[in-house]
PDB file of C-alpha atoms in Angstrom:
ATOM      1  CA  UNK A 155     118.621 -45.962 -45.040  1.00 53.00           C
ATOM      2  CA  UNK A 156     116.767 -46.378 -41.440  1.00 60.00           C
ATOM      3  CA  UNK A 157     118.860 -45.327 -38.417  1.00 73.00           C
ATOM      4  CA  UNK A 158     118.974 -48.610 -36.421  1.00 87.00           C
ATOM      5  CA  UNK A 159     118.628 -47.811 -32.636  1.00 93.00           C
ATOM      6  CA  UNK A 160     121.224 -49.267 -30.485  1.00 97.00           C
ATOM      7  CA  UNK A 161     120.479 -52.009 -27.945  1.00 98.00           C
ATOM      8  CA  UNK A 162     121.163 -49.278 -25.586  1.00 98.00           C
ATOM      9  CA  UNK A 163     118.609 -46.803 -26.963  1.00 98.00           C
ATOM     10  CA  UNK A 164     116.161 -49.866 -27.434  1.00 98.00           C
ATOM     11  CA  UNK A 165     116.678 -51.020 -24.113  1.00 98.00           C
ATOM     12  CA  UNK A 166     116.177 -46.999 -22.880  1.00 98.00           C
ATOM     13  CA  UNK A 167     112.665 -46.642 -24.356  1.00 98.00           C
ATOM     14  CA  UNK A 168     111.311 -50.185 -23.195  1.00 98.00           C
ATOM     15  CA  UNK A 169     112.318 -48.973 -19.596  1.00 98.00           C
ATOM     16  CA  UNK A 170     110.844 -45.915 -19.786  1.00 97.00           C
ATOM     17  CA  UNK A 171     107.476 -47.736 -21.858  1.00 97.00           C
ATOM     18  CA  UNK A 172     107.076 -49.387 -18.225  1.00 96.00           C
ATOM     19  CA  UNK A 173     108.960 -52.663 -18.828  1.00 98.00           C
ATOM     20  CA  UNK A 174     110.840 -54.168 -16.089  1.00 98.00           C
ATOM     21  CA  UNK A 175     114.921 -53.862 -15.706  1.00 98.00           C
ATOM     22  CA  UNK A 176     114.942 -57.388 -16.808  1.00 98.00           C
ATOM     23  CA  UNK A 177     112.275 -57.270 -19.403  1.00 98.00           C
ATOM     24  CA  UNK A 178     114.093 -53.945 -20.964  1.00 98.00           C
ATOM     25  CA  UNK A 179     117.511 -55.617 -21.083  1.00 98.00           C
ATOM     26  CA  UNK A 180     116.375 -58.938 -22.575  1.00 98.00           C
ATOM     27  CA  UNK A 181     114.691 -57.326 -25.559  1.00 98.00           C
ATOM     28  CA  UNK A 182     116.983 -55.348 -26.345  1.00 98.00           C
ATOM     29  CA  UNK A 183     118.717 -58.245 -27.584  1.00 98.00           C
ATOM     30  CA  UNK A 184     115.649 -59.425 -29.663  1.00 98.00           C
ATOM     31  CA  UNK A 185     117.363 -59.414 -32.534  1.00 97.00           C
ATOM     32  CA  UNK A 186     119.990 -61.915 -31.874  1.00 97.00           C
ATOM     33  CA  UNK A 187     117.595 -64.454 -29.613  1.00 98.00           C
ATOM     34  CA  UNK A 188     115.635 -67.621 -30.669  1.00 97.00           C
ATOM     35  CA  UNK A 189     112.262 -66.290 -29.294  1.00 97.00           C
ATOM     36  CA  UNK A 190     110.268 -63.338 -30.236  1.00 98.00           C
ATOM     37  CA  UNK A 191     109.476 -60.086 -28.624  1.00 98.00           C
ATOM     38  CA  UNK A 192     106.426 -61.464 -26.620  1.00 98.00           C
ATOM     39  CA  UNK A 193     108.409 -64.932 -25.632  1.00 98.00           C
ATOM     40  CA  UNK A 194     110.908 -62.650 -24.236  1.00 98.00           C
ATOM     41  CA  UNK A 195     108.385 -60.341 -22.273  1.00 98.00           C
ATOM     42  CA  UNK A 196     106.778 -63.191 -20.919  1.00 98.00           C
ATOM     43  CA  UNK A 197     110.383 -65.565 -19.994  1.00 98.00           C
ATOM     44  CA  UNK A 198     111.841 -62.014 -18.254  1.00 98.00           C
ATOM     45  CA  UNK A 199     108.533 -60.476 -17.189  1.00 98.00           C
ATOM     46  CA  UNK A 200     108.927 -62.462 -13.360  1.00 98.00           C
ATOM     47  CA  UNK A 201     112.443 -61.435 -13.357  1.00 98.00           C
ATOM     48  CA  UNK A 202     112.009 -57.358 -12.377  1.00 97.00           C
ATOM     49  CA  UNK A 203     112.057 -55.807  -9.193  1.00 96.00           C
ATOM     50  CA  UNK A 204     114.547 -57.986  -7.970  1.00 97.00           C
ATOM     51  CA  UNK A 205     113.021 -61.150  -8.748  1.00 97.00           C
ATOM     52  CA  UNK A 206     109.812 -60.869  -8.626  1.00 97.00           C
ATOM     53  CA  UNK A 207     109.705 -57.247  -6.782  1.00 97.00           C
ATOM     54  CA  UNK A 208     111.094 -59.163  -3.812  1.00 97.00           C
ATOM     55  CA  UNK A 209     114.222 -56.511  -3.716  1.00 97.00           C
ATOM     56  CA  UNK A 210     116.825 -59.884  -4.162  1.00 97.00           C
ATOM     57  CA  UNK A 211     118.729 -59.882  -7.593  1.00 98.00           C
ATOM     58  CA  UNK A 212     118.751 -57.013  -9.672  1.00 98.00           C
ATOM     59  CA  UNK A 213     116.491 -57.714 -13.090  1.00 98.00           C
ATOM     60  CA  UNK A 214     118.660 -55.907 -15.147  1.00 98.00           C
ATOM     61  CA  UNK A 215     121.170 -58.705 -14.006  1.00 98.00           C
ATOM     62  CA  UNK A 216     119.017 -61.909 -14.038  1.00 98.00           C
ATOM     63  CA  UNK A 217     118.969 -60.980 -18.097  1.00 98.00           C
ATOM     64  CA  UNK A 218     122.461 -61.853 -18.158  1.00 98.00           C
ATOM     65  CA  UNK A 219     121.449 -65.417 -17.493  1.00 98.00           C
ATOM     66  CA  UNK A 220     118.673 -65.002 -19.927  1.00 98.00           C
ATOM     67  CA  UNK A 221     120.201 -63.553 -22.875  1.00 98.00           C
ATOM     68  CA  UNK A 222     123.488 -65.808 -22.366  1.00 97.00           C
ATOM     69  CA  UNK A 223     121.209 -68.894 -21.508  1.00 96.00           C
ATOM     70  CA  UNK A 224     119.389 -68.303 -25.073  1.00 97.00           C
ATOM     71  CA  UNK A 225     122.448 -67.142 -27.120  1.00 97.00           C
ATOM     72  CA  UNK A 226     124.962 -69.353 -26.918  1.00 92.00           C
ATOM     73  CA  UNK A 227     125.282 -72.966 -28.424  1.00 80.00           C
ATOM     74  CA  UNK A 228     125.219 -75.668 -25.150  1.00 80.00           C
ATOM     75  CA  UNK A 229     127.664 -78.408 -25.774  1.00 78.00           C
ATOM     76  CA  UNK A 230     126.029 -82.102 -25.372  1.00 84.00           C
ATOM     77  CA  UNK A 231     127.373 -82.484 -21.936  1.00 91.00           C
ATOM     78  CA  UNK A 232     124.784 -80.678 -19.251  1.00 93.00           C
ATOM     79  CA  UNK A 233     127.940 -80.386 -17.000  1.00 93.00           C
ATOM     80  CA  UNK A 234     130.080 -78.106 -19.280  1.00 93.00           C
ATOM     81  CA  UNK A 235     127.201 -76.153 -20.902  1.00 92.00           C
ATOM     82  CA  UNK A 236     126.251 -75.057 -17.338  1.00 94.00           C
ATOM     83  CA  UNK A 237     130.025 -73.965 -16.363  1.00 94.00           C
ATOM     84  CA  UNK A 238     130.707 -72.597 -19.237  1.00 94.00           C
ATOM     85  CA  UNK A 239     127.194 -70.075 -18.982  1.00 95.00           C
ATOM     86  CA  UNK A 240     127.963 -69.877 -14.893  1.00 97.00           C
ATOM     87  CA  UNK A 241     131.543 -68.748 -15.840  1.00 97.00           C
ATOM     88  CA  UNK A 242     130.189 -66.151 -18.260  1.00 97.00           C
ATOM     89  CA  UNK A 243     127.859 -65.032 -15.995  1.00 98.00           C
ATOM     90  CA  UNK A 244     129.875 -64.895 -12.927  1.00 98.00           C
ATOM     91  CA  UNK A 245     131.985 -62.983 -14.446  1.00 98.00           C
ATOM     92  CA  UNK A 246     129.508 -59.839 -15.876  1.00 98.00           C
ATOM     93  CA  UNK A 247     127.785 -60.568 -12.303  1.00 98.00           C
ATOM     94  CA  UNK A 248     131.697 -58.696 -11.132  1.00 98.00           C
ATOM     95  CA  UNK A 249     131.834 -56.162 -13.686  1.00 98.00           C
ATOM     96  CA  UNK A 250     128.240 -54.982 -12.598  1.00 98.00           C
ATOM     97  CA  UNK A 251     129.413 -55.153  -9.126  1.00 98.00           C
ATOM     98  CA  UNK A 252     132.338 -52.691 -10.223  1.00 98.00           C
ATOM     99  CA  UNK A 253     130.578 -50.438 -11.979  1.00 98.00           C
ATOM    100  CA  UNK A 254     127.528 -50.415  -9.223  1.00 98.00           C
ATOM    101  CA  UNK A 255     128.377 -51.562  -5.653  1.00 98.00           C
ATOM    102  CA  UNK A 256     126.078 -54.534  -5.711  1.00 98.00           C
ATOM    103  CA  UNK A 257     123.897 -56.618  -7.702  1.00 98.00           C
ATOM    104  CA  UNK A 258     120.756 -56.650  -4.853  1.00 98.00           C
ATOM    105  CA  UNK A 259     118.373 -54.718  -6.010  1.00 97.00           C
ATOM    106  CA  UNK A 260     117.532 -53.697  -2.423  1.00 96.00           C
ATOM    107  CA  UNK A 261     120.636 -52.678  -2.119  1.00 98.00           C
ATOM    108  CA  UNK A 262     121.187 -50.638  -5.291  1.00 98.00           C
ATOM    109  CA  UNK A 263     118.009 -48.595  -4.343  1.00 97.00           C
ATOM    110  CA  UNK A 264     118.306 -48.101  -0.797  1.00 96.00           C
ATOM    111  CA  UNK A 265     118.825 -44.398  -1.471  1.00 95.00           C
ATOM    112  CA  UNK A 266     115.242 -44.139  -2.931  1.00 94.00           C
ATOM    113  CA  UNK A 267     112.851 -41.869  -1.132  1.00 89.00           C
ATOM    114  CA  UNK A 268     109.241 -43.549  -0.422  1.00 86.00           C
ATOM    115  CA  UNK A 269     110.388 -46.872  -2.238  1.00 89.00           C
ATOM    116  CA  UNK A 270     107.541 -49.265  -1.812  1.00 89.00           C
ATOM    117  CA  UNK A 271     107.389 -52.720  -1.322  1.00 88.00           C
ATOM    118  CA  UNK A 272     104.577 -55.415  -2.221  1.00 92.00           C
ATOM    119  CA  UNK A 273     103.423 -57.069  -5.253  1.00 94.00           C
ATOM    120  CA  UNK A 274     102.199 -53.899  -6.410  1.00 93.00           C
ATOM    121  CA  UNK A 275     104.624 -52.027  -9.244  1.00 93.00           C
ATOM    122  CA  UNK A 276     104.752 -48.791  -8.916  1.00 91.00           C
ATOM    123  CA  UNK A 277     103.650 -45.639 -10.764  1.00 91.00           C
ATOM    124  CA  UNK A 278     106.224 -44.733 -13.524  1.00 93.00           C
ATOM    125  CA  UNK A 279     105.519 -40.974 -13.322  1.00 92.00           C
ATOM    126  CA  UNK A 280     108.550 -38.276 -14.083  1.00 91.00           C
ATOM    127  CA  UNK A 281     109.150 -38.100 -10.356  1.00 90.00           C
ATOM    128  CA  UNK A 282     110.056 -41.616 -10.889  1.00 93.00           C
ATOM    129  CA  UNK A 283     111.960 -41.700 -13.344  1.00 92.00           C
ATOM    130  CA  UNK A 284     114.029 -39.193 -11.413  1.00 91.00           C
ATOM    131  CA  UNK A 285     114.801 -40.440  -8.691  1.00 93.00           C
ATOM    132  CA  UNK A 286     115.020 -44.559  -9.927  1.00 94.00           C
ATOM    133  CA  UNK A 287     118.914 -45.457 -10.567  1.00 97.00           C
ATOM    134  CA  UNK A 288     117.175 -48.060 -12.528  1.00 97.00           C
ATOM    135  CA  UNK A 289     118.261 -46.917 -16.153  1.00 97.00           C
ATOM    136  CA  UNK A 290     121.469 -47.051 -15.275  1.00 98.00           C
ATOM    137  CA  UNK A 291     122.008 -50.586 -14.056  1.00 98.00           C
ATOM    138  CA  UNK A 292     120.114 -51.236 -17.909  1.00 98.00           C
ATOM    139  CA  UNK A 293     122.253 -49.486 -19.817  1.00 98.00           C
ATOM    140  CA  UNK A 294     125.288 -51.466 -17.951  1.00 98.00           C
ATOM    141  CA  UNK A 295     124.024 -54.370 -18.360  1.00 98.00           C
ATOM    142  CA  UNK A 296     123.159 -53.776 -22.248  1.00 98.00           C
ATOM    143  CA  UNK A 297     126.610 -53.112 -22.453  1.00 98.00           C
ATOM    144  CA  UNK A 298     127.970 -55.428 -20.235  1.00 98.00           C
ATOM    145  CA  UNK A 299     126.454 -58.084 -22.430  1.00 98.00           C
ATOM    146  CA  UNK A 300     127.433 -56.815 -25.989  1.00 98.00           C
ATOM    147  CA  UNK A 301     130.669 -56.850 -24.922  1.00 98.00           C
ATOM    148  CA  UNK A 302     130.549 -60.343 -23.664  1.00 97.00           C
ATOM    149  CA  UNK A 303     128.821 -61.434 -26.420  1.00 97.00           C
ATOM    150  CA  UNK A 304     130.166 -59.471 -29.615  1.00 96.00           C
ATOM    151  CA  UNK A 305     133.248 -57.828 -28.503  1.00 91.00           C
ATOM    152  CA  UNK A 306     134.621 -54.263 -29.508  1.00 63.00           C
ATOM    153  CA  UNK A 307     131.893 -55.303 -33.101  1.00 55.00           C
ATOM    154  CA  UNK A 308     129.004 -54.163 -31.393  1.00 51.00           C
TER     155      UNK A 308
END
């Protein structure tokens, strides 16, 4: 039999393919989600950089809103689907906090050396690989997630 790769490991080897934080967590979870893999690059591809590389929420965080949003079953009622998926999210939004200081992605890289800022992503080379916290707020939020979703049955 195959070894399956975790969501973690999958998650892990989009990142460092070049996909965005948001891209990397979302398909991670492709095997669980109504869309396939290139629905889910395209619906999180806007989502990295901190929304759109504008340096406001972390990508690896907007997938929580993404994966929940296209997981779970939506009662009939607009009103209680949406608090029951802002509840759910509010509360992994805290744990990330916990874990990471903040959920801004401005913020959670304002330690990076000659971080750049534009439209244009930047070169994934080993230097940035090094010095990116990136893969960390990923993994987190991979986590985050499966717990959320599945429990200690991951």
């Amino acid at each position: 039999m195959a070894h399956q790769l975790t969501r973690k490991q999958k998650a892990y080897n989009y990142f460092k393919e070049g996909y965005n934080c948001c891209q990397s967590v979302v398909m991670a979870f492709e095997d669980v989600l109504p869309l396939d893999m290139e629905q889910l690059k395209a619906v999180s591809i806007g989502f990295g950089g901190g929304f759109g590389r504008t340096r406001n929420l972390c990508g690896a965080v907007s997938a929580f809103a993404i994966v929940l949003g296209l997981y779970s079953s939506h009662s009939d009622s607009p009103k209680e689907a949406k608090a029951d998926i802002y509840k759910r999210i509010q509360a992994l939004v805290a744990k990330f906090k916990e874990l990471n200081g903040s959920d801004n992605c401005g913020v959670l890289l304002q330690n990076v050396k000659n971080l750049t800022t534009g439209y244009m992503p930047q070169e994934r080379d080993e230097e940035y690989y090094k010095v990116r916290p990136c893969i960390k707020f990923v993994l987190d939020s991979v986590e985050l997630l499966e717990e959320e979703m599945f429990g200690d049955n991951n």
